[in-house]
């Protein structure tokens, strides 16, 4: 599948934003971090800013962005619609949390409740993002139960890296912030690693013979294409990344998204000096940002669409 | 509404005969011609006369080679929306622009509400939906919904443009939900089949398989080699042989 930049930015930025929102709400709920105005402002501002940036980016690939509001109507059947609604709904508790935190600098039962709602809303939204892909039987690499967990894990990992870096800025960096990010990164590595293993061994169920129904005659090969230049289907679904490039890029994704953040966070945990932990946290964040973009690019580039069977793919 | 109707009163669709389609592209051309002036906005072309022309078409005619040796053959294969009974292209649509009509089963896109997110095209295994960048909406076969009920047209023209245009009679239109319709009888007689039935989208359109060969090749496989007929020196002289060679070349293009 063609990796479009708007969708890569959308899923990575909003994912990190929701992840950060979850960590902030969680730690605020349990009083781990104080209801400090500027921490709340910058933290929630970053989270909601990334989420909003992502959502705006997602409308950039629409043919009619001005009609985007219509996408809230089909929640009964469409995961894309559900995602839009969940995203809008999550702004409410997130905004209330921000209000209480930034304006009134308070905690208490009510804010605990909205924090909890913000966490639930974020989780549902990211899950829906994953389901948009996981509900398409046309794409073997996406039609996998592990896809929503991958999206959730990547969101929590990138959000965790963001949270840790932010906490350090405000002098709240601790073993807890680095440890939480570390755990999230390890979880994401495990889940993503599993996902890669699953898609590498997932059988190609459909063949050109089945797609044309001509298998009883023997092998089916394209002889004459229906058009001289690539059409929408070939450009959208026919994008292919060479196997050896994919292997290299997976390596880069593993190094940048997981391994460098992992080592940096371990360093941060045992460094003792807050300055070292702070710098390590920033290194982990920057590396994670590069890594998640490579990871997301590959998620699209490695995906193979059944429709390409009509255009010369032998199996999908 | 993108939830699917539980059943449709009719199942209008096409039956495509792969045995007699000659790959002439008449249906595709006629489809483009009708639909660029009909329902919805024009079916736009981008740089149609440039080096890298592009455009939305609702019908594409592939040519495949199936099998090898004497049993191998060229099959022309028209491909368009199959108006599936349970298509995910409809259910994934976030806006309700994609819908399946309860009255006749036709799958349509409302060009006034489509946001051009392209998700429906990802959900179609048959590659039947093409995005129109000039209008920012998704385009697909409408089964000529603006012809088949159009009382301004002559009775004989109230069929899809592709069916009307096909010079060989390889395309048929009718109600596949009615077992007594001509198309249903044809499907039964010729063992018409679904594309990718494993997908469970339940296509309404059916394809009729190429008939078994009845020529010298399949009659007596032992004496005829698999090589294509080339005019040999002593044979080349006869008019008939020349004509045959020419026809063979033209048809297998
Ligand atoms: S052929 Fe494709 S576009 Fe047409 S109804 Fe079936 S899934 Fe939808
Ligand atoms: S491109 Fe249009 S018809 Fe297709 S899913 Fe998006 S809104 Fe629906």
Coordinates of C-alpha atoms and ligand atoms in Angstrom, one line a residue:
Chain A
X1 CA 0.0 0.0 0.0
X2 CA 1.2 3.5 -0.8
X3 CA 2.5 5.1 2.4
X4 CA 1.0 8.5 2.3
X5 CA 2.7 11.1 4.5
X6 CA -0.5 12.6 5.8
X7 CA -1.6 9.2 7.2
X8 CA 1.8 8.5 8.7
X9 CA 1.9 11.9 10.4
X10 CA -1.7 11.4 11.5
X11 CA -1.2 8.0 13.2
X12 CA 2.2 8.7 14.7
X13 CA 1.4 12.2 16.0
X14 CA -2.0 11.4 17.4
X15 CA -0.8 8.1 18.7
X16 CA 2.0 9.9 20.7
X17 CA -0.5 12.6 21.8
X18 CA -2.9 10.0 23.2
X19 CA -0.1 8.1 24.8
X20 CA 1.1 11.2 26.5
X21 CA -2.4 12.1 27.6
X22 CA -2.8 8.7 29.2
X23 CA 0.4 8.9 31.1
X24 CA -0.3 12.5 32.3
X25 CA -3.9 11.6 33.4
X26 CA -2.7 8.4 35.1
X27 CA 0.1 10.0 37.1
X28 CA -2.1 13.0 38.0
X29 CA -4.9 10.7 39.0
X30 CA -2.7 8.9 41.5
X31 CA -1.0 12.2 42.6
X32 CA 2.4 11.1 41.3
X33 CA 2.8 14.5 39.8
X34 CA 1.5 17.7 41.4
X35 CA -1.2 19.9 39.9
X36 CA 1.3 22.4 38.8
X37 CA 0.0 25.0 36.3
X38 CA 2.9 25.0 33.8
X39 CA 3.4 21.3 33.8
X40 CA -0.2 20.8 33.1
X41 CA -0.3 23.5 30.5
X42 CA 2.8 22.3 28.6
X43 CA 2.0 18.6 29.1
X44 CA -1.7 18.6 28.1
X45 CA -0.9 21.3 25.5
X46 CA 1.6 19.0 23.9
X47 CA -0.7 16.0 24.0
X48 CA -3.7 17.8 22.6
X49 CA -1.5 19.7 20.1
X50 CA -0.2 16.4 18.7
X51 CA -3.6 14.9 18.6
X52 CA -5.0 17.9 16.8
X53 CA -2.1 18.1 14.5
X54 CA -2.6 14.4 13.6
X55 CA -6.3 14.8 13.1
X56 CA -5.7 17.8 10.8
X57 CA -3.1 15.9 8.9
X58 CA -5.6 13.1 8.4
X59 CA -8.0 15.5 6.7
X60 CA -5.2 16.5 4.3
X61 CA -5.5 13.4 2.3
X62 CA -9.2 13.8 1.8
X63 CA -10.7 14.8 -1.5
X64 CA -13.2 17.0 0.4
X65 CA -11.8 18.0 3.8
X66 CA -14.7 20.5 4.3
X67 CA -17.1 17.6 4.4
X68 CA -15.1 15.8 7.1
X69 CA -17.8 16.3 9.7
X70 CA -19.9 13.8 7.8
X71 CA -17.5 11.1 8.9
X72 CA -19.1 11.1 12.4
X73 CA -22.3 9.6 11.1
X74 CA -21.6 5.9 10.3
X75 CA -20.5 4.6 13.7
X76 CA -22.8 1.6 13.3
X77 CA -20.5 0.0 10.8
X78 CA -17.4 2.0 10.1
X79 CA -14.3 2.0 12.3
X80 CA -13.1 5.2 10.7
X81 CA -16.3 6.9 11.8
X82 CA -16.0 5.4 15.3
X83 CA -12.5 6.7 15.5
X84 CA -13.6 10.2 14.6
X85 CA -16.3 10.1 17.3
X86 CA -14.0 8.7 20.0
X87 CA -11.4 11.3 19.1
X88 CA -13.9 14.2 19.5
X89 CA -15.4 12.7 22.7
X90 CA -11.9 12.4 24.3
X91 CA -11.4 16.2 23.9
X92 CA -14.1 16.7 26.6
X93 CA -12.5 15.0 29.6
X94 CA -9.1 16.0 28.3
X95 CA -10.2 19.6 28.2
X96 CA -11.9 19.4 31.7
X97 CA -8.7 17.9 33.1
X98 CA -6.7 20.7 31.6
X99 CA -9.1 23.3 33.0
X100 CA -8.9 21.9 36.6
X101 CA -5.2 21.4 36.4
X102 CA -4.1 24.6 34.6
X103 CA -6.6 27.1 35.9
X104 CA -7.4 25.9 39.3
X105 CA -4.3 23.7 40.0
X106 CA -6.5 21.2 41.8
X107 CA -7.0 17.5 42.0
X108 CA -9.8 15.8 43.8
X109 CA -12.4 13.3 43.0
X110 CA -13.9 15.1 40.0
X111 CA -10.6 15.6 38.3
X112 CA -9.7 11.9 39.1
X113 CA -12.9 11.0 37.3
X114 CA -12.2 13.1 34.2
X115 CA -8.6 11.8 34.1
X116 CA -10.0 8.3 34.1
X117 CA -12.4 9.2 31.3
X118 CA -9.5 10.8 29.3
X119 CA -7.6 7.5 29.7
X120 CA -10.5 5.4 28.5
X121 CA -11.2 7.8 25.6
X122 CA -7.6 7.8 24.5
X123 CA -7.4 4.0 24.6
X124 CA -10.6 3.6 22.6
X125 CA -9.5 6.1 20.0
X126 CA -6.2 4.4 19.4
X127 CA -7.8 1.0 19.3
X128 CA -10.2 2.3 16.6
X129 CA -7.3 3.6 14.6
X130 CA -5.9 0.1 14.6
X131 CA -9.3 -1.5 13.8
X132 CA -9.6 0.7 10.6
X133 CA -6.7 -1.4 9.3
X134 CA -7.4 -4.7 11.1
X135 CA -10.9 -4.8 9.6
X136 CA -9.8 -5.0 6.0
X137 CA -9.7 -8.6 4.8
X138 CA -8.1 -7.4 1.5
X139 CA -4.7 -6.8 3.1
X140 CA -3.0 -9.8 4.7
X141 CA -0.6 -7.8 6.8
X142 CA -3.3 -5.7 8.3
X143 CA -6.1 -8.2 8.8
X144 CA -4.4 -9.3 12.0
X145 CA -5.7 -9.3 15.6
X146 CA -2.3 -7.9 16.6
X147 CA -2.8 -4.6 14.7
X148 CA -4.8 -2.7 17.3
X149 CA -2.5 -3.8 20.1
X150 CA 0.5 -2.7 18.0
X151 CA -1.1 0.8 17.6
X152 CA -1.9 1.0 21.3
X153 CA 1.6 -0.2 22.4
X154 CA 3.3 2.2 20.0
X155 CA 1.2 5.1 21.3
X156 CA 2.0 4.2 24.9
X157 CA 5.7 3.9 24.1
X158 CA 6.0 7.2 22.2
X159 CA 3.8 8.9 24.8
X160 CA 5.9 7.5 27.6
X161 CA 9.1 8.9 26.0
X162 CA 7.4 12.3 25.7
X163 CA 6.2 12.2 29.2
X164 CA 9.6 11.3 30.6
X165 CA 11.3 14.1 28.7
X166 CA 8.6 16.6 29.8
X167 CA 8.8 15.5 33.5
X168 CA 12.5 16.1 33.5
X169 CA 12.0 19.6 32.2
X170 CA 9.9 20.3 35.2
X171 CA 12.2 18.6 37.6
X172 CA 9.7 15.7 38.1
X173 CA 11.8 13.3 36.2
X174 CA 12.2 10.2 38.3
X175 CA 12.8 6.5 38.3
X176 CA 9.0 6.2 37.8
X177 CA 8.8 8.3 34.7
X178 CA 11.8 6.6 33.1
X179 CA 10.7 3.2 34.3
X180 CA 7.2 3.7 32.9
X181 CA 8.6 4.7 29.5
X182 CA 11.0 1.8 29.6
X183 CA 8.3 -0.7 30.3
X184 CA 6.1 0.7 27.5
X185 CA 9.0 0.6 25.0
X186 CA 9.8 -3.1 26.0
X187 CA 6.1 -4.0 25.6
X188 CA 5.9 -2.3 22.2
X189 CA 9.1 -4.1 21.1
X190 CA 7.6 -7.4 22.1
X191 CA 4.2 -6.8 20.4
X192 CA 5.7 -5.3 17.3
X193 CA 8.2 -8.2 17.1
X194 CA 5.4 -10.7 17.4
X195 CA 3.5 -8.8 14.7
X196 CA 6.4 -9.0 12.3
X197 CA 6.7 -12.7 12.9
X198 CA 3.0 -13.3 12.3
X199 CA 2.9 -11.4 9.0
X200 CA 6.1 -13.0 7.8
X201 CA 4.5 -16.5 8.2
X202 CA 0.9 -15.5 7.3
X203 CA -0.1 -17.7 4.3
X204 CA -0.9 -16.0 1.1
X205 CA -4.5 -17.3 0.7
X206 CA -5.4 -15.8 -2.6
X207 CA -4.0 -16.4 -6.1
X208 CA -4.3 -14.9 -9.5
X209 CA -6.0 -18.2 -10.5
X210 CA -8.7 -17.6 -7.8
X211 CA -9.1 -14.0 -8.5
X212 CA -9.9 -14.7 -12.2
X213 CA -11.5 -18.1 -11.7
X214 CA -9.4 -19.4 -14.5
X215 CA -7.3 -21.8 -12.4
X216 CA -8.8 -24.9 -14.1
X217 CA -7.0 -23.9 -17.3
X218 CA -3.7 -23.7 -15.6
X219 CA -1.4 -20.9 -14.5
X220 CA -2.8 -17.4 -15.1
X221 CA -0.4 -14.7 -16.4
X222 CA -1.2 -11.2 -17.4
X223 CA -0.7 -10.8 -21.2
X224 CA -2.0 -7.4 -22.0
X225 CA -2.7 -4.7 -19.4
X226 CA -6.0 -2.8 -19.5
X227 CA -4.2 0.5 -19.6
X228 CA -0.9 1.8 -20.7
X229 CA -0.1 3.9 -17.6
X230 CA -0.6 3.0 -13.9
X231 CA -4.1 3.8 -12.7
X232 CA -5.3 4.7 -9.2
X233 CA -5.5 1.0 -8.1
X234 CA -1.9 0.4 -9.2
X235 CA -0.5 3.5 -7.5
X236 CA -2.5 3.1 -4.3
X237 CA -2.4 -0.6 -3.8
X238 CA 0.6 -1.5 -5.9
X239 CA 3.3 0.2 -3.9
X240 CA 6.0 -2.3 -3.1
X241 CA 9.1 -2.0 -1.0
X242 CA 11.9 -4.3 -2.1
X243 CA 12.4 -7.2 0.4
X244 CA 16.0 -6.3 1.1
X245 CA 15.0 -2.7 1.8
X246 CA 12.3 -3.8 4.1
X247 CA 14.7 -5.9 6.1
X248 CA 17.0 -2.9 6.4
X249 CA 14.2 -0.6 7.4
X250 CA 12.9 -3.0 10.0
X251 CA 16.4 -3.0 11.4
X252 CA 16.4 0.8 11.6
X253 CA 12.9 0.8 13.1
X254 CA 14.1 -1.6 15.8
X255 CA 17.2 0.4 16.6
X256 CA 15.6 3.8 16.6
X257 CA 12.2 3.1 18.0
X258 CA 13.2 0.5 20.6
X259 CA 16.9 -0.2 21.2
X260 CA 18.3 3.3 21.5
X261 CA 15.4 4.5 23.7
X262 CA 15.8 1.3 25.8
X263 CA 19.5 1.9 26.5
X264 CA 19.0 5.7 27.0
X265 CA 16.3 4.9 29.6
X266 CA 18.3 2.4 31.4
X267 CA 21.1 4.9 31.5
X268 CA 18.6 7.5 32.8
X269 CA 17.4 5.1 35.5
X270 CA 20.9 4.4 36.8
X271 CA 22.6 7.7 36.1
X272 CA 21.9 9.3 39.4
X273 CA 22.6 12.8 38.1
X274 CA 19.4 14.5 36.9
X275 CA 21.2 16.3 34.1
X276 CA 22.3 13.0 32.6
X277 CA 18.9 11.4 33.0
X278 CA 17.3 14.5 31.4
X279 CA 19.6 14.4 28.4
X280 CA 19.2 10.6 28.1
X281 CA 15.4 11.1 28.1
X282 CA 15.6 13.6 25.3
X283 CA 17.9 11.3 23.2
X284 CA 15.4 8.5 23.8
X285 CA 12.5 10.7 22.7
X286 CA 14.2 12.0 19.5
X287 CA 15.3 8.5 18.5
X288 CA 11.8 7.1 19.2
X289 CA 10.3 9.8 17.0
X290 CA 12.5 8.8 14.1
X291 CA 11.9 5.1 14.8
X292 CA 8.1 5.3 14.9
X293 CA 8.0 7.1 11.6
X294 CA 10.0 4.3 10.0
X295 CA 7.8 1.7 11.7
X296 CA 4.7 3.4 10.4
X297 CA 6.0 3.9 6.9
X298 CA 6.8 0.2 6.8
X299 CA 3.3 -0.7 8.1
X300 CA 2.0 0.7 4.8
X301 CA 4.8 -0.2 2.5
X302 CA 4.8 -3.8 3.5
X303 CA 1.1 -4.2 3.1
X304 CA 0.0 -6.1 0.0
X305 CA -3.5 -5.7 -1.4
X306 CA -5.5 -8.5 -3.0
X307 CA -6.5 -6.4 -6.0
X308 CA -3.0 -6.5 -7.3
X309 CA -3.7 -10.1 -8.3
X310 CA -5.4 -8.7 -11.3
X311 CA -2.2 -6.8 -12.1
X312 CA 0.3 -9.5 -12.1
X313 CA 0.8 -10.4 -8.4
X314 CA 0.8 -14.2 -8.2
X315 CA -0.5 -14.5 -4.6
X316 CA -1.6 -12.2 -1.8
Chain B
X1 CA -26.5 4.6 5.6
X2 CA -23.6 2.2 5.4
X3 CA -25.2 -0.7 7.2
X4 CA -26.2 -3.2 4.5
X5 CA -29.8 -4.0 3.7
X6 CA -30.7 -7.4 5.0
X7 CA -32.0 -8.4 1.6
X8 CA -32.7 -6.6 -1.6
X9 CA -35.8 -6.9 -3.8
X10 CA -33.8 -7.5 -6.9
X11 CA -30.2 -8.4 -7.5
X12 CA -29.4 -6.5 -10.7
X13 CA -26.0 -7.3 -12.1
X14 CA -24.0 -8.4 -15.1
X15 CA -23.1 -11.7 -16.5
X16 CA -19.8 -11.7 -18.4
X17 CA -19.0 -14.4 -20.9
X18 CA -15.3 -15.0 -20.9
X19 CA -15.7 -17.5 -23.8
X20 CA -16.7 -14.9 -26.3
X21 CA -15.2 -11.6 -25.1
X22 CA -12.6 -10.5 -27.6
X23 CA -11.1 -7.7 -25.5
X24 CA -12.1 -5.0 -27.9
X25 CA -12.5 -2.4 -25.2
X26 CA -15.9 -1.3 -26.6
X27 CA -17.6 -1.7 -23.2
X28 CA -14.9 0.3 -21.4
X29 CA -15.0 3.1 -23.9
X30 CA -18.8 3.2 -24.0
X31 CA -18.8 3.2 -20.1
X32 CA -16.4 6.1 -20.0
X33 CA -18.4 8.0 -22.6
X34 CA -21.7 7.5 -20.9
X35 CA -20.5 8.1 -17.3
X36 CA -18.5 11.1 -18.1
X37 CA -21.7 12.9 -19.1
X38 CA -24.2 11.1 -16.8
X39 CA -24.8 10.7 -13.1
X40 CA -22.3 12.4 -10.8
X41 CA -19.6 14.8 -12.1
X42 CA -17.5 13.9 -15.2
X43 CA -15.2 11.0 -15.0
X44 CA -12.1 13.1 -15.2
X45 CA -8.9 12.4 -17.0
X46 CA -5.6 14.0 -15.9
X47 CA -3.3 14.9 -18.8
X48 CA -5.2 12.6 -21.2
X49 CA -2.8 13.5 -24.1
X50 CA 0.3 14.0 -22.0
X51 CA 3.2 11.6 -21.4
X52 CA 1.7 10.2 -18.2
X53 CA -2.1 10.1 -18.7
X54 CA -4.3 9.2 -15.8
X55 CA -8.0 9.0 -15.3
X56 CA -10.9 7.3 -13.5
X57 CA -12.5 4.4 -15.4
X58 CA -15.2 2.2 -14.1
X59 CA -14.5 -0.8 -16.3
X60 CA -11.1 -2.3 -17.1
X61 CA -10.4 -5.0 -19.7
X62 CA -7.5 -7.3 -18.8
X63 CA -6.1 -9.9 -21.1
X64 CA -4.6 -13.0 -19.4
X65 CA -2.9 -16.1 -20.6
X66 CA -4.3 -19.1 -18.8
X67 CA -2.6 -22.5 -18.9
X68 CA 0.2 -23.6 -21.1
X69 CA 0.6 -25.9 -24.0
X70 CA -2.3 -26.9 -26.2
X71 CA -4.8 -26.2 -23.4
X72 CA -3.4 -22.7 -22.8
X73 CA -5.4 -19.8 -24.1
X74 CA -5.9 -16.1 -24.1
X75 CA -8.7 -14.9 -22.0
X76 CA -10.0 -11.3 -22.1
X77 CA -11.3 -10.4 -18.7
X78 CA -13.5 -7.3 -18.1
X79 CA -13.4 -6.1 -14.5
X80 CA -15.8 -3.7 -12.9
X81 CA -17.8 -3.5 -9.6
X82 CA -19.6 -6.8 -9.0
X83 CA -22.3 -5.1 -6.8
X84 CA -21.6 -7.5 -4.0
X85 CA -24.4 -8.6 -1.6
X86 CA -22.2 -8.1 1.5
X87 CA -19.4 -5.7 0.5
X88 CA -17.1 -4.2 3.0
X89 CA -16.6 -1.2 0.7
X90 CA -20.0 0.0 2.0
X91 CA -19.7 -0.8 5.7
X92 CA -16.2 0.8 6.1
X93 CA -17.5 4.1 4.6
X94 CA -17.5 6.7 7.4
X95 CA -19.9 9.1 5.8
X96 CA -22.7 7.0 4.4
X97 CA -21.8 8.1 0.9
X98 CA -21.4 4.5 -0.1
X99 CA -24.6 2.5 0.0
X100 CA -26.3 -0.5 -1.3
X101 CA -29.8 0.1 -2.7
X102 CA -32.6 -1.9 -1.1
X103 CA -34.7 -1.9 -4.2
X104 CA -32.3 -3.4 -6.7
X105 CA -29.0 -4.1 -4.9
X106 CA -27.0 -1.6 -6.9
X107 CA -23.9 -0.3 -4.9
X108 CA -23.5 3.5 -5.3
X109 CA -21.4 6.4 -4.1
X110 CA -23.2 9.7 -3.3
X111 CA -20.9 12.3 -4.9
X112 CA -22.3 15.0 -2.7
X113 CA -21.4 13.4 0.6
X114 CA -18.2 11.4 -0.2
X115 CA -15.2 13.0 1.5
X116 CA -12.7 11.1 -0.7
X117 CA -11.0 9.2 2.2
X118 CA -10.5 6.2 -0.2
X119 CA -11.1 3.6 2.5
X120 CA -13.8 1.9 0.4
X121 CA -11.3 1.3 -2.4
X122 CA -9.0 -0.4 0.2
X123 CA -11.9 -2.7 1.2
X124 CA -12.7 -3.9 -2.3
X125 CA -10.7 -7.0 -3.3
X126 CA -11.7 -6.6 -6.9
X127 CA -10.0 -3.2 -7.4
X128 CA -13.3 -1.9 -8.7
X129 CA -13.3 1.6 -7.2
X130 CA -11.2 4.4 -8.7
X131 CA -10.7 7.7 -7.0
X132 CA -11.3 10.8 -9.1
X133 CA -8.6 13.4 -8.1
X134 CA -10.2 16.2 -10.0
X135 CA -13.5 15.9 -8.1
X136 CA -12.1 14.5 -4.9
X137 CA -14.6 11.7 -4.7
X138 CA -14.7 8.0 -5.3
X139 CA -16.1 6.7 -8.5
X140 CA -17.4 3.2 -9.3
X141 CA -19.7 1.4 -11.7
X142 CA -23.3 2.5 -11.2
X143 CA -24.8 -0.2 -13.3
X144 CA -25.9 2.7 -15.4
X145 CA -28.6 3.5 -12.9
X146 CA -29.3 6.6 -15.0
X147 CA -30.0 4.5 -18.1
X148 CA -31.8 1.4 -16.8
X149 CA -34.8 3.3 -15.4
X150 CA -34.6 6.2 -17.8
X151 CA -37.9 6.6 -19.6
X152 CA -36.4 9.2 -21.9
X153 CA -34.4 6.5 -23.6
X154 CA -35.7 3.9 -26.0
X155 CA -36.7 0.7 -24.4
X156 CA -33.7 -1.1 -26.0
X157 CA -31.3 1.4 -24.5
X158 CA -32.4 0.9 -20.9
X159 CA -29.5 -1.4 -20.2
X160 CA -26.0 -0.5 -19.0
X161 CA -23.9 1.2 -21.7
X162 CA -21.3 -1.6 -21.6
X163 CA -23.9 -4.2 -22.4
X164 CA -25.4 -2.1 -25.2
X165 CA -22.0 -1.6 -26.7
X166 CA -20.6 -5.1 -26.7
X167 CA -20.3 -6.2 -30.3
X168 CA -20.0 -9.9 -29.4
X169 CA -22.8 -10.2 -26.9
X170 CA -20.4 -11.1 -24.1
X171 CA -22.2 -9.0 -21.6
X172 CA -25.7 -9.6 -20.2
X173 CA -27.7 -7.6 -17.7
X174 CA -30.6 -8.7 -15.5
X175 CA -31.9 -9.7 -12.1
X176 CA -29.7 -12.4 -10.7
X177 CA -32.0 -12.7 -7.7
X178 CA -34.8 -14.1 -9.9
X179 CA -34.0 -17.8 -10.8
X180 CA -36.3 -17.5 -13.8
X181 CA -34.6 -14.5 -15.4
X182 CA -32.6 -15.0 -18.6
X183 CA -29.3 -14.1 -16.8
X184 CA -30.0 -16.6 -14.0
X185 CA -30.7 -19.4 -16.6
X186 CA -27.6 -18.5 -18.5
X187 CA -25.5 -18.7 -15.3
X188 CA -27.1 -22.1 -14.5
X189 CA -26.5 -23.5 -18.0
X190 CA -23.0 -22.3 -18.3
X191 CA -21.9 -22.8 -14.7
X192 CA -21.3 -19.2 -14.1
X193 CA -19.0 -18.4 -11.1
X194 CA -18.1 -15.8 -8.5
X195 CA -14.7 -14.1 -8.3
X196 CA -12.9 -14.8 -5.0
X197 CA -15.9 -16.5 -3.3
X198 CA -13.7 -17.1 -0.3
X199 CA -13.9 -13.5 0.5
X200 CA -17.6 -13.8 1.4
X201 CA -18.6 -10.5 -0.3
X202 CA -21.0 -12.5 -2.4
X203 CA -20.6 -10.8 -5.8
X204 CA -23.8 -10.5 -7.8
X205 CA -22.1 -10.3 -11.1
X206 CA -21.2 -13.7 -12.5
X207 CA -18.5 -14.8 -15.0
X208 CA -19.1 -17.6 -17.5
X209 CA -16.0 -19.7 -18.0
X210 CA -14.4 -20.2 -21.4
X211 CA -15.9 -23.3 -23.0
X212 CA -13.6 -26.4 -23.5
X213 CA -11.8 -26.3 -26.8
X214 CA -13.3 -28.2 -29.7
X215 CA -10.6 -27.7 -32.3
X216 CA -7.8 -29.9 -33.6
X217 CA -5.6 -29.2 -30.6
X218 CA -7.9 -30.8 -28.1
X219 CA -9.3 -33.4 -30.4
X220 CA -5.9 -35.0 -31.1
X221 CA -3.3 -33.8 -28.7
X222 CA -0.7 -36.4 -29.8
X223 CA -0.3 -35.0 -33.3
X224 CA -0.2 -31.3 -32.7
X225 CA 2.6 -29.5 -31.1
X226 CA 2.1 -26.6 -28.7
X227 CA 3.9 -24.1 -30.8
X228 CA 1.8 -21.3 -32.3
X229 CA 1.1 -21.6 -36.0
X230 CA 3.7 -20.0 -38.1
X231 CA 3.4 -20.0 -41.9
X232 CA 5.9 -22.6 -43.1
X233 CA 7.4 -22.2 -46.5
X234 CA 5.2 -24.6 -48.4
X235 CA 2.0 -23.5 -46.6
X236 CA 2.5 -19.8 -46.7
X237 CA 1.3 -19.6 -50.3
X238 CA -2.3 -20.4 -49.7
X239 CA -4.7 -17.5 -49.1
X240 CA -6.4 -19.3 -46.3
X241 CA -3.2 -19.9 -44.4
X242 CA -2.3 -16.2 -44.6
X243 CA -5.7 -15.1 -43.5
X244 CA -5.6 -17.6 -40.6
X245 CA -2.2 -16.3 -39.5
X246 CA -3.4 -12.7 -39.7
X247 CA -6.5 -13.5 -37.7
X248 CA -4.6 -15.4 -35.1
X249 CA -2.2 -12.5 -34.6
X250 CA -5.0 -9.9 -34.3
X251 CA -7.0 -12.0 -31.9
X252 CA -4.1 -12.8 -29.6
X253 CA -3.0 -9.2 -29.2
Ligands
LIG1 S1 -16.9 -5.2 -6.3 FE1 -15.8 -4.0 -4.8 S2 -16.8 -1.9 -5.0 FE2 -18.2 -3.4 -6.0 S3 -19.6 -4.0 -4.3 FE3 -18.0 -5.5 -4.4 S4 -16.5 -4.8 -2.8 FE4 -17.8 -3.0 -3.4
LIG2 S1 -14.0 7.6 -0.3 FE1 -16.1 8.4 -0.1 S2 -17.4 6.6 -0.5 FE2 -15.3 5.8 -0.1 S3 -15.3 5.4 2.1 FE3 -14.6 7.5 1.9 S4 -16.4 8.7 2.1 FE4 -17.1 6.6 1.7

